[in-house]
């Protein structure tokens, strides 16, 4: 899976969770940039990412994510 | 010593003199000594306990960092957390257990109160240390090598009485970045303290008259009067608790440490209950979110909505019983849990409903905060009542179900509370002023803009507030949140 | 930073000046302690009887109806600690003292001021009588030193305002008198009575409130104060008489026997060791609704009647009127003796 592919798939997950078909995410996007990205949706997002990429994330992994870029790095390291 | 006493003022003045005249590297140690001095005036034994618990957590954190094995890390963490929780729960429930098991001993023993009372600030410092431990375990923060910052974090006297619950990372960052004394921070601190005193004395204490009477004699009041009593309690709690938070944050600022905010206009800007809890007692709810809710949610993430509901419910029950082992606090937590679950699960659908109806959306902007406020007022009836029976009889009398006595449901007689229209008006005016100031403080650069006004104007304002506070003061007073 | 500190001091200066002015003003405004102290100083040289206790003495015992020359040193919520301290400090200034009457109602043996609604009274005792509060914690309070803090800044300002406006109309500059008024002999007669206070629900609320104030653990320090007081007086040849004033029957019916028996046992112990006399009027049938101010206090008329009875009992008979638990054993196990006034 390339970085482009991962980014595309993650965007699809985001669009689904936040119910916004035109949502765009960049490496620097954080929770403050997206309206409904609160602690409730954060975990829903994690679960959706896990099922989309067929990976398992731990609480420690999830705690240290500062932005979407970190998220992508995490996904790529787990999926590899 | 309590915050509102001359000894505290003298202690603070002396402490500030020593602190600001000392070289910067020595300041954390001085602040630590001051904090323990403050704490020891409440109880020397409890101060020793605080020191011991802090040492234990400090040691555990360092071990966690040095242990490579995951399973050993987890074991160590479990032991440390279990220890802290046993301490916290044990002390919180000690009085309850003792009176259940041997009431006669409790009554006849003059030392009973001393032995069984929870140490001051136990809820606050145990949560701080628990958070620190978990942060180290999750790798968010390295364990501190020096004992002094960790001890100061737990014992920091402005925050130990009633919070706010500052995060370790925030505290350590500020501590490490300390340079020369900052007069701006000092003045900001004084202003904050003054504002807190105003809220407490000129607003909360005036409303307290209505509240104590309404809850103490609920069957002698009409439905309308009890409704007023319920509103007054929610407003009193807001003024009282945000007041003591202001004093705590202000006192911290005098030493150059800024504590986290606890309130962000919860009553008038929260459109739903989840939003409310992101604006009320923020340091506690964000702590529970990060250290309880998220781990729970992670555990239940594959259970879909049921998992979400369970995580929310447990979280809100925790908020409730953090306040103490009383049925009323448990009900308070459960009610919030149920309301929150409904609100969270239906939010998407509600948003979709309103998306296509612009006029209704305009109404929603006004109605939603009102509805949320009333839900909160309802839960507060349980929070305030001494036991379930009183809470239910209050509610029943207020809603005019099986009314007691001959008082007309719509009577509004302020004198039955020992209140005058003048006093009530003063409290309401104070609330309006308070919220206006809160709104102003939420604007960007408010501090700078205020500082550029003329000094004479600012001083007259301060004198006016001080005079109002002095003339509203009535003997001793205590803060609602100082006993948690 | 230094500039800020200097500015802060300048800022505080006018406030401190105003505070100082108000403190000076309050020295000219009488309170119950300053009035009683001044009256005691006048009466001390001739007083042969001293009346001590809480409001059960202050309101219920009328000095003119006792034989000899009596001074009433009781005060609202005055605990045995303060009774003891007052006697200890003033005994030498009472050359003619031959007897002391202490009113000890139901609550007093199990009540301390600290931690209750009335705890601020401790500071009045310190400011006016120089009696420090028991325990060190209350001594840290601002109200030890500041009368403005004790009587509230609002009271200080409003009393000054009233006095100034009256002064502008020709009156001398003086603070408002104490209310209710206190006589030169220390007695504070209460009038008019409050008949609604005798309603059953009100009485129940009141005694529940009293039970909330009472703790078994307070008995030991109170007994110690009482014993010290009695032994000191005994050693100087001053007679001690303990009295339980009358209460409304609905109130008496709800007292807890475990507390009351302990108190009675304490009084008996003092009788045995020091020969104190004890008179129990708690359930005396001679008092009607017209005599009571509220469930556990007498109004002016009741106080006169009570003092007359007490005086006759003290001076008339040498045998004491024993408490009901000694006279009729069955009463020991019952919670009420069933008597009601006509």
PDB file of C-alpha atoms in Angstrom, chain B residues 1 5-7 17 20-21 40-43 107-110 181-183 186-187 190 217 254 455 458-459 462-463 466-467 470-476, chain C residues 1-2 4-5 7-8 10-15 19 119-120 136-137 139-143 145 149-150 152-154 157 205 214-217 256 258-259:
ATOM      1  CA  UNK B   1      -6.132  27.489  56.870  1.00  0.00           C
ATOM      2  CA  UNK B   5      -8.847  33.916  56.328  1.00  0.00           C
ATOM      3  CA  UNK B   6      -6.333  36.507  57.487  1.00  0.00           C
ATOM      4  CA  UNK B   7      -3.742  33.854  58.207  1.00  0.00           C
ATOM      5  CA  UNK B  17       8.002  37.849  49.337  1.00  0.00           C
ATOM      6  CA  UNK B  20       9.977  36.368  44.313  1.00  0.00           C
ATOM      7  CA  UNK B  21      13.208  37.370  46.044  1.00  0.00           C
ATOM      8  CA  UNK B  40       0.141  20.850  57.505  1.00  0.00           C
ATOM      9  CA  UNK B  41      -2.130  23.469  59.072  1.00  0.00           C
ATOM     10  CA  UNK B  42      -5.020  21.181  58.129  1.00  0.00           C
ATOM     11  CA  UNK B  43      -3.319  18.026  59.382  1.00  0.00           C
ATOM     12  CA  UNK B 107     -20.349   9.102  68.137  1.00  0.00           C
ATOM     13  CA  UNK B 108     -18.563   8.639  71.420  1.00  0.00           C
ATOM     14  CA  UNK B 109     -15.046   8.983  70.121  1.00  0.00           C
ATOM     15  CA  UNK B 110     -13.697  12.531  69.922  1.00  0.00           C
ATOM     16  CA  UNK B 181       9.109  37.137  38.082  1.00  0.00           C
ATOM     17  CA  UNK B 182       6.431  38.400  35.750  1.00  0.00           C
ATOM     18  CA  UNK B 183       4.519  41.438  37.043  1.00  0.00           C
ATOM     19  CA  UNK B 186       1.037  38.815  39.214  1.00  0.00           C
ATOM     20  CA  UNK B 187      -1.518  41.511  38.432  1.00  0.00           C
ATOM     21  CA  UNK B 190      -4.774  39.555  41.776  1.00  0.00           C
ATOM     22  CA  UNK B 217     -38.148  23.176  54.224  1.00  0.00           C
ATOM     23  CA  UNK B 254       0.832  35.084  41.720  1.00  0.00           C
ATOM     24  CA  UNK B 455      -5.128  53.088  35.327  1.00  0.00           C
ATOM     25  CA  UNK B 458      -9.142  50.259  36.467  1.00  0.00           C
ATOM     26  CA  UNK B 459      -8.481  51.263  40.056  1.00  0.00           C
ATOM     27  CA  UNK B 462     -11.287  47.459  41.575  1.00  0.00           C
ATOM     28  CA  UNK B 463     -12.281  49.665  44.504  1.00  0.00           C
ATOM     29  CA  UNK B 466     -13.840  45.420  46.729  1.00  0.00           C
ATOM     30  CA  UNK B 467     -16.481  47.600  48.372  1.00  0.00           C
ATOM     31  CA  UNK B 470     -16.932  43.788  51.709  1.00  0.00           C
ATOM     32  CA  UNK B 471     -20.515  44.958  52.060  1.00  0.00           C
ATOM     33  CA  UNK B 472     -21.897  41.596  50.935  1.00  0.00           C
ATOM     34  CA  UNK B 473     -19.704  39.575  53.302  1.00  0.00           C
ATOM     35  CA  UNK B 474     -21.584  37.895  56.098  1.00  0.00           C
ATOM     36  CA  UNK B 475     -19.492  36.154  58.738  1.00  0.00           C
ATOM     37  CA  UNK B 476     -17.924  32.830  57.865  1.00  0.00           C
TER      38      UNK B 476
ATOM     39  CA  UNK C   1       8.139  43.550  39.927  1.00  0.00           C
ATOM     40  CA  UNK C   2       9.176  46.071  42.559  1.00  0.00           C
ATOM     41  CA  UNK C   4       4.115  46.520  40.887  1.00  0.00           C
ATOM     42  CA  UNK C   5       4.527  45.831  44.591  1.00  0.00           C
ATOM     43  CA  UNK C   7       1.686  50.253  43.306  1.00  0.00           C
ATOM     44  CA  UNK C   8      -0.122  47.463  45.138  1.00  0.00           C
ATOM     45  CA  UNK C  10      -0.412  52.424  47.318  1.00  0.00           C
ATOM     46  CA  UNK C  11      -3.623  50.828  46.104  1.00  0.00           C
ATOM     47  CA  UNK C  12      -4.237  49.162  49.460  1.00  0.00           C
ATOM     48  CA  UNK C  13      -3.508  52.271  51.541  1.00  0.00           C
ATOM     49  CA  UNK C  14      -6.955  53.932  51.200  1.00  0.00           C
ATOM     50  CA  UNK C  15      -8.637  50.599  51.895  1.00  0.00           C
ATOM     51  CA  UNK C  19     -10.826  49.755  57.567  1.00  0.00           C
ATOM     52  CA  UNK C 119     -18.795  29.696  66.470  1.00  0.00           C
ATOM     53  CA  UNK C 120     -18.222  33.373  65.753  1.00  0.00           C
ATOM     54  CA  UNK C 136      -5.620  26.625  68.221  1.00  0.00           C
ATOM     55  CA  UNK C 137      -7.479  26.544  64.927  1.00  0.00           C
ATOM     56  CA  UNK C 139      -7.123  31.495  66.829  1.00  0.00           C
ATOM     57  CA  UNK C 140      -5.965  31.833  63.225  1.00  0.00           C
ATOM     58  CA  UNK C 141      -9.092  33.695  62.235  1.00  0.00           C
ATOM     59  CA  UNK C 142      -9.180  37.382  61.304  1.00  0.00           C
ATOM     60  CA  UNK C 143     -12.070  37.899  63.682  1.00  0.00           C
ATOM     61  CA  UNK C 145      -8.425  40.890  66.016  1.00  0.00           C
ATOM     62  CA  UNK C 149     -14.702  41.346  60.328  1.00  0.00           C
ATOM     63  CA  UNK C 150     -16.669  39.958  63.285  1.00  0.00           C
ATOM     64  CA  UNK C 152     -19.366  42.507  59.236  1.00  0.00           C
ATOM     65  CA  UNK C 153     -18.298  45.593  57.278  1.00  0.00           C
ATOM     66  CA  UNK C 154     -21.923  46.124  56.282  1.00  0.00           C
ATOM     67  CA  UNK C 157     -20.841  51.064  57.545  1.00  0.00           C
ATOM     68  CA  UNK C 205     -37.405  21.059  64.046  1.00  0.00           C
ATOM     69  CA  UNK C 214     -24.761  17.834  70.441  1.00  0.00           C
ATOM     70  CA  UNK C 215     -21.927  15.323  70.543  1.00  0.00           C
ATOM     71  CA  UNK C 216     -21.075  12.750  73.202  1.00  0.00           C
ATOM     72  CA  UNK C 217     -17.443  13.545  72.560  1.00  0.00           C
ATOM     73  CA  UNK C 256     -32.656  11.685  74.328  1.00  0.00           C
ATOM     74  CA  UNK C 258     -28.767   8.621  76.826  1.00  0.00           C
ATOM     75  CA  UNK C 259     -27.589  12.257  76.773  1.00  0.00           C
TER      76      UNK C 259
END
